[in-house]
Tab-separated table of C-alpha atoms in Angstrom:
chain	number	residue	atom	x	y	z
A	1	MET	CA	-31.239	28.955	39.979
A	2	ASP	CA	-29.842	25.501	39.276
A	3	CYS	CA	-32.101	22.963	37.611
A	4	LEU	CA	-31.864	20.445	40.455
A	5	HIS	CA	-33.746	22.889	42.710
A	6	ASP	CA	-35.800	24.686	40.063
A	7	PRO	CA	-39.578	24.215	40.584
A	8	ALA	CA	-40.062	24.530	36.835
A	9	TRP	CA	-38.582	21.090	36.344
A	10	ALA	CA	-41.280	19.531	38.494
A	11	GLY	CA	-43.930	21.045	36.251
A	12	ARG	CA	-42.231	19.537	33.229
A	13	GLY	CA	-42.452	16.060	34.664
A	14	ARG	CA	-38.763	15.870	35.617
A	15	VAL	CA	-37.459	13.989	38.623
A	16	HIS	CA	-36.109	16.271	41.375
A	17	CYS	CA	-32.677	15.487	42.736
A	18	GLY	CA	-32.614	18.085	45.497
A	19	SER	CA	-33.505	15.437	48.087
A	20	ARG	CA	-31.961	12.014	47.653
A	21	GLU	CA	-34.720	10.268	49.602
A	22	ASN	CA	-37.491	11.931	47.607
A	23	ALA	CA	-35.675	11.284	44.342
A	24	ALA	CA	-35.129	7.631	45.194
A	25	ASN	CA	-38.819	7.115	46.004
A	26	ALA	CA	-40.257	9.249	43.231
A	27	SER	CA	-37.971	8.197	40.430
A	28	GLU	CA	-38.325	4.433	40.735
A	29	GLY	CA	-41.752	4.185	39.109
A	30	LEU	CA	-41.048	6.982	36.624
A	31	THR	CA	-37.756	5.419	35.588
A	32	ASP	CA	-39.462	2.085	34.958
A	33	ARG	CA	-42.103	3.737	32.780
A	34	MET	CA	-39.512	5.777	30.871
A	35	THR	CA	-37.338	2.713	30.323
A	36	LYS	CA	-40.261	0.734	28.938
A	37	THR	CA	-41.323	3.647	26.734
A	38	HIS	CA	-37.846	4.115	25.299
A	39	GLU	CA	-37.292	0.400	24.801
A	40	THR	CA	-40.391	0.180	22.645
A	41	ARG	CA	-39.382	3.170	20.510
A	42	PHE	CA	-35.589	3.310	20.414
A	43	TYR	CA	-32.680	0.951	20.762
A	44	ARG	CA	-30.289	2.122	23.460
A	45	CYS	CA	-26.618	1.216	23.178
A	46	ALA	CA	-24.458	1.052	26.299
A	47	VAL	CA	-21.122	2.887	26.088
A	48	HIS	CA	-17.936	1.216	27.296
A	49	GLU	CA	-16.169	2.924	30.173
A	50	ASP	CA	-13.060	3.557	28.050
A	51	ASN	CA	-15.077	5.630	25.553
A	52	ALA	CA	-17.384	7.419	27.987
A	53	GLU	CA	-15.563	10.727	28.539
A	54	ALA	CA	-17.539	13.799	27.464
A	55	VAL	CA	-18.035	17.484	28.292
A	56	LEU	CA	-21.426	19.060	28.982
A	57	CYS	CA	-21.357	22.803	28.271
A	58	ASN	CA	-23.813	25.151	29.962
A	59	ARG	CA	-23.208	28.798	29.062
A	60	ARG	CA	-19.491	29.265	29.821
A	61	ARG	CA	-19.278	26.250	32.101
A	62	ARG	CA	-17.605	23.084	30.882
A	63	LEU	CA	-18.555	20.148	33.079
A	64	ASP	CA	-16.940	16.734	32.903
A	65	ALA	CA	-19.465	13.995	32.143
A	66	ARG	CA	-19.519	10.312	31.294
A	67	VAL	CA	-21.818	8.954	28.594
A	68	GLN	CA	-23.548	5.757	29.696
A	69	GLU	CA	-26.026	5.136	26.874
A	70	ILE	CA	-26.668	6.421	23.359
A	71	SER	CA	-29.878	6.199	21.361
A	72	ILE	CA	-31.148	7.740	18.163
A	73	ASP	CA	-32.899	10.489	20.138
A	74	GLY	CA	-30.378	11.254	22.862
A	75	PHE	CA	-27.908	10.283	25.571
A	76	THR	CA	-27.773	9.175	29.178
A	77	VAL	CA	-24.881	10.856	30.990
A	78	LEU	CA	-23.474	10.808	34.501
A	79	LEU	CA	-22.304	13.966	36.311
A	80	ARG	CA	-20.971	14.663	39.765
A	81	ARG	CA	-23.638	16.121	42.019
A	82	GLN	CA	-21.760	19.410	42.481
A	83	ASP	CA	-21.484	19.777	38.696
A	84	ALA	CA	-25.134	18.892	38.096
A	85	GLU	CA	-26.177	21.595	40.550
A	86	ARG	CA	-24.385	24.171	38.378
A	87	LEU	CA	-26.605	23.453	35.374
A	88	THR	CA	-29.262	26.056	34.616
A	89	ALA	CA	-32.668	25.367	33.136
A	90	GLY	CA	-34.446	27.257	30.393
A	91	ARG	CA	-31.958	26.912	27.550
A	92	PRO	CA	-30.272	24.062	25.624
A	93	TRP	CA	-26.863	22.685	26.526
A	94	ARG	CA	-24.024	21.387	24.358
A	95	LEU	CA	-22.583	17.902	24.653
A	96	GLU	CA	-19.072	17.355	23.287
A	97	TYR	CA	-18.489	13.662	22.813
A	98	SER	CA	-16.312	11.532	20.535
A	99	GLY	CA	-15.328	14.459	18.292
A	100	ALA	CA	-18.915	15.662	17.839
A	101	THR	CA	-20.825	18.583	19.344
A	102	VAL	CA	-24.567	18.130	19.833
A	103	GLU	CA	-27.130	20.585	21.153
A	104	VAL	CA	-29.184	18.792	23.813
A	105	ASP	CA	-32.029	19.400	26.242
A	106	GLY	CA	-32.292	17.893	29.737
A	107	GLU	CA	-35.160	15.402	29.848
A	108	TRP	CA	-34.868	13.904	33.321
A	109	PHE	CA	-32.617	13.710	36.395
A	110	ARG	CA	-32.195	11.004	38.991
A	111	ASP	CA	-29.705	10.010	41.652
A	112	SER	CA	-27.188	7.314	40.815
A	113	PRO	CA	-26.312	4.656	43.432
A	114	ASP	CA	-22.729	5.964	43.539
A	115	GLY	CA	-23.887	9.435	44.632
A	116	ASN	CA	-23.630	11.069	41.215
A	117	VAL	CA	-26.511	12.379	39.107
A	118	GLN	CA	-27.795	10.614	36.005
A	119	ILE	CA	-29.249	12.887	33.321
A	120	GLY	CA	-31.281	12.028	30.231
A	121	LEU	CA	-30.460	14.296	27.289
A	122	ARG	CA	-32.551	14.694	24.137
A	123	ARG	CA	-30.845	15.514	20.833
A	124	LEU	CA	-31.811	18.835	19.289
A	125	ARG	CA	-29.309	19.400	16.467
A	126	ASP	CA	-25.762	18.627	15.420
A	127	LEU	CA	-23.322	21.509	15.940
A	128	THR	CA	-20.198	19.697	14.782
A	129	LYS	CA	-17.987	21.954	12.654
A	130	LEU	CA	-16.563	20.708	9.374
A	131	ASP	CA	-13.021	19.428	9.620
A	132	SER	CA	-10.529	22.055	8.475
A	133	THR	CA	-8.698	19.387	6.495
A	134	SER	CA	-11.648	19.076	4.128
A	135	GLY	CA	-11.093	22.674	3.035
A	136	SER	CA	-7.428	22.034	2.343
A	137	VAL	CA	-8.291	18.969	0.254
A	138	LEU	CA	-10.759	20.996	-1.788
A	139	SER	CA	-8.219	23.754	-2.295
A	140	ARG	CA	-5.693	21.231	-3.574
A	141	ARG	CA	-8.255	19.882	-6.031
A	142	ARG	CA	-9.452	23.242	-7.352
A	143	PRO	CA	-9.074	23.708	-11.130
A	144	THR	CA	-6.125	25.626	-12.506
A	145	SER	CA	-6.990	29.229	-13.308
A	146	VAL	CA	-6.471	30.845	-16.720
A	147	ARG	CA	-3.755	33.086	-15.292
A	148	GLU	CA	-1.807	30.090	-13.973
A	149	SER	CA	-2.134	28.369	-17.357
A	150	GLY	CA	-0.808	31.491	-19.107
A	151	HIS	CA	2.209	31.650	-16.814
A	152	SER	CA	2.967	27.985	-17.483
A	153	GLY	CA	2.801	28.582	-21.241
A	154	LEU	CA	5.204	31.522	-21.039
A	155	ILE	CA	7.680	29.523	-18.969
A	156	PHE	CA	7.547	26.616	-21.411
A	157	SER	CA	8.020	28.932	-24.394
A	158	GLY	CA	11.004	30.578	-22.711
A	159	LEU	CA	12.639	27.218	-21.993
A	160	LEU	CA	12.060	26.071	-25.567
A	161	LEU	CA	13.569	29.272	-26.962
A	162	THR	CA	16.593	28.882	-24.675
A	163	VAL	CA	17.179	25.339	-25.955
A	164	PHE	CA	16.966	26.532	-29.562
A	165	LEU	CA	19.455	29.324	-28.915
A	166	ILE	CA	21.913	26.935	-27.263
A	167	LEU	CA	21.665	24.469	-30.144
A	168	ALA	CA	22.127	27.318	-32.630
A	169	MET	CA	25.355	28.573	-31.025
A	170	PRO	CA	28.352	28.185	-33.352
A	171	GLY	CA	30.359	25.960	-31.052
A	172	VAL	CA	27.515	23.729	-29.832
A	173	GLY	CA	25.556	23.740	-33.062
A	174	ASP	CA	28.595	22.825	-35.191
A	175	ALA	CA	29.615	20.070	-32.799
A	176	LEU	CA	26.140	18.538	-32.756
A	177	GLY	CA	25.375	19.288	-36.381
A	178	THR	CA	22.215	21.145	-35.419
A	179	ALA	CA	23.236	24.656	-36.407
A	180	PRO	CA	22.397	24.344	-40.148
A	181	ARG	CA	19.040	22.735	-39.414
A	182	ILE	CA	18.061	25.303	-36.818
A	183	GLU	CA	19.212	28.127	-39.077
A	184	SER	CA	17.146	26.715	-41.919
A	185	ALA	CA	14.120	26.341	-39.636
A	186	ILE	CA	14.448	29.910	-38.390
A	187	LEU	CA	14.710	31.227	-41.939
A	188	SER	CA	11.626	29.260	-42.955
A	189	ILE	CA	9.649	30.609	-40.000
A	190	TRP	CA	10.827	34.147	-40.731
A	191	SER	CA	9.849	33.808	-44.373
A	192	ALA	CA	6.419	32.455	-43.432
A	193	LEU	CA	5.839	35.343	-41.035
A	194	GLY	CA	6.856	37.829	-43.736
A	195	ASN	CA	4.438	36.293	-46.237
A	196	LEU	CA	1.667	36.352	-43.606
A	197	ILE	CA	2.258	40.035	-42.848
A	198	ARG	CA	2.308	40.951	-46.532
A	199	GLY	CA	-0.913	39.013	-47.060
A	200	ILE	CA	-2.616	40.938	-44.264
A	201	LYS	CA	-1.563	44.283	-45.750
């Protein structure tokens, strides 16, 4: 049963929209009282027409809506009458608006002068998912693992050894004058390693 014709809404103090004449007569005083009550408690911000597009989700239905007002506790949205009649009572809805997804509950209904249905929605909780880009940023900033550091050290050692071997080659080393120095350095290192091994034994 749709919520525009659901008797349960009348018991909850909602305004029925099943009959336009009844809704027009019954909602006038209630709307005035609700407006005064909300004005004393919350500041309501009107939404410009260019930024009003939204989607109201009810089960698997995705209904086009237009946000008219936003306050700290909810929204005022406008739906076509045929879409409003497809809404079902008894469970929360989801409002997708301006990149955010909010779980909402229908507070009141009333006919709009243009033939559409105006609905007051109360915020329940934010369902907006975290942006996937935040995960990629965190992954780029994660610390380097020990294994990655070990691989980098091996690569650097290999490059350094390659440079030493090139400089120690007879042709290159003699031309640059580095062969005797590298040979002397290698002999010194070899001698130091031999002394270290003998000391351990």
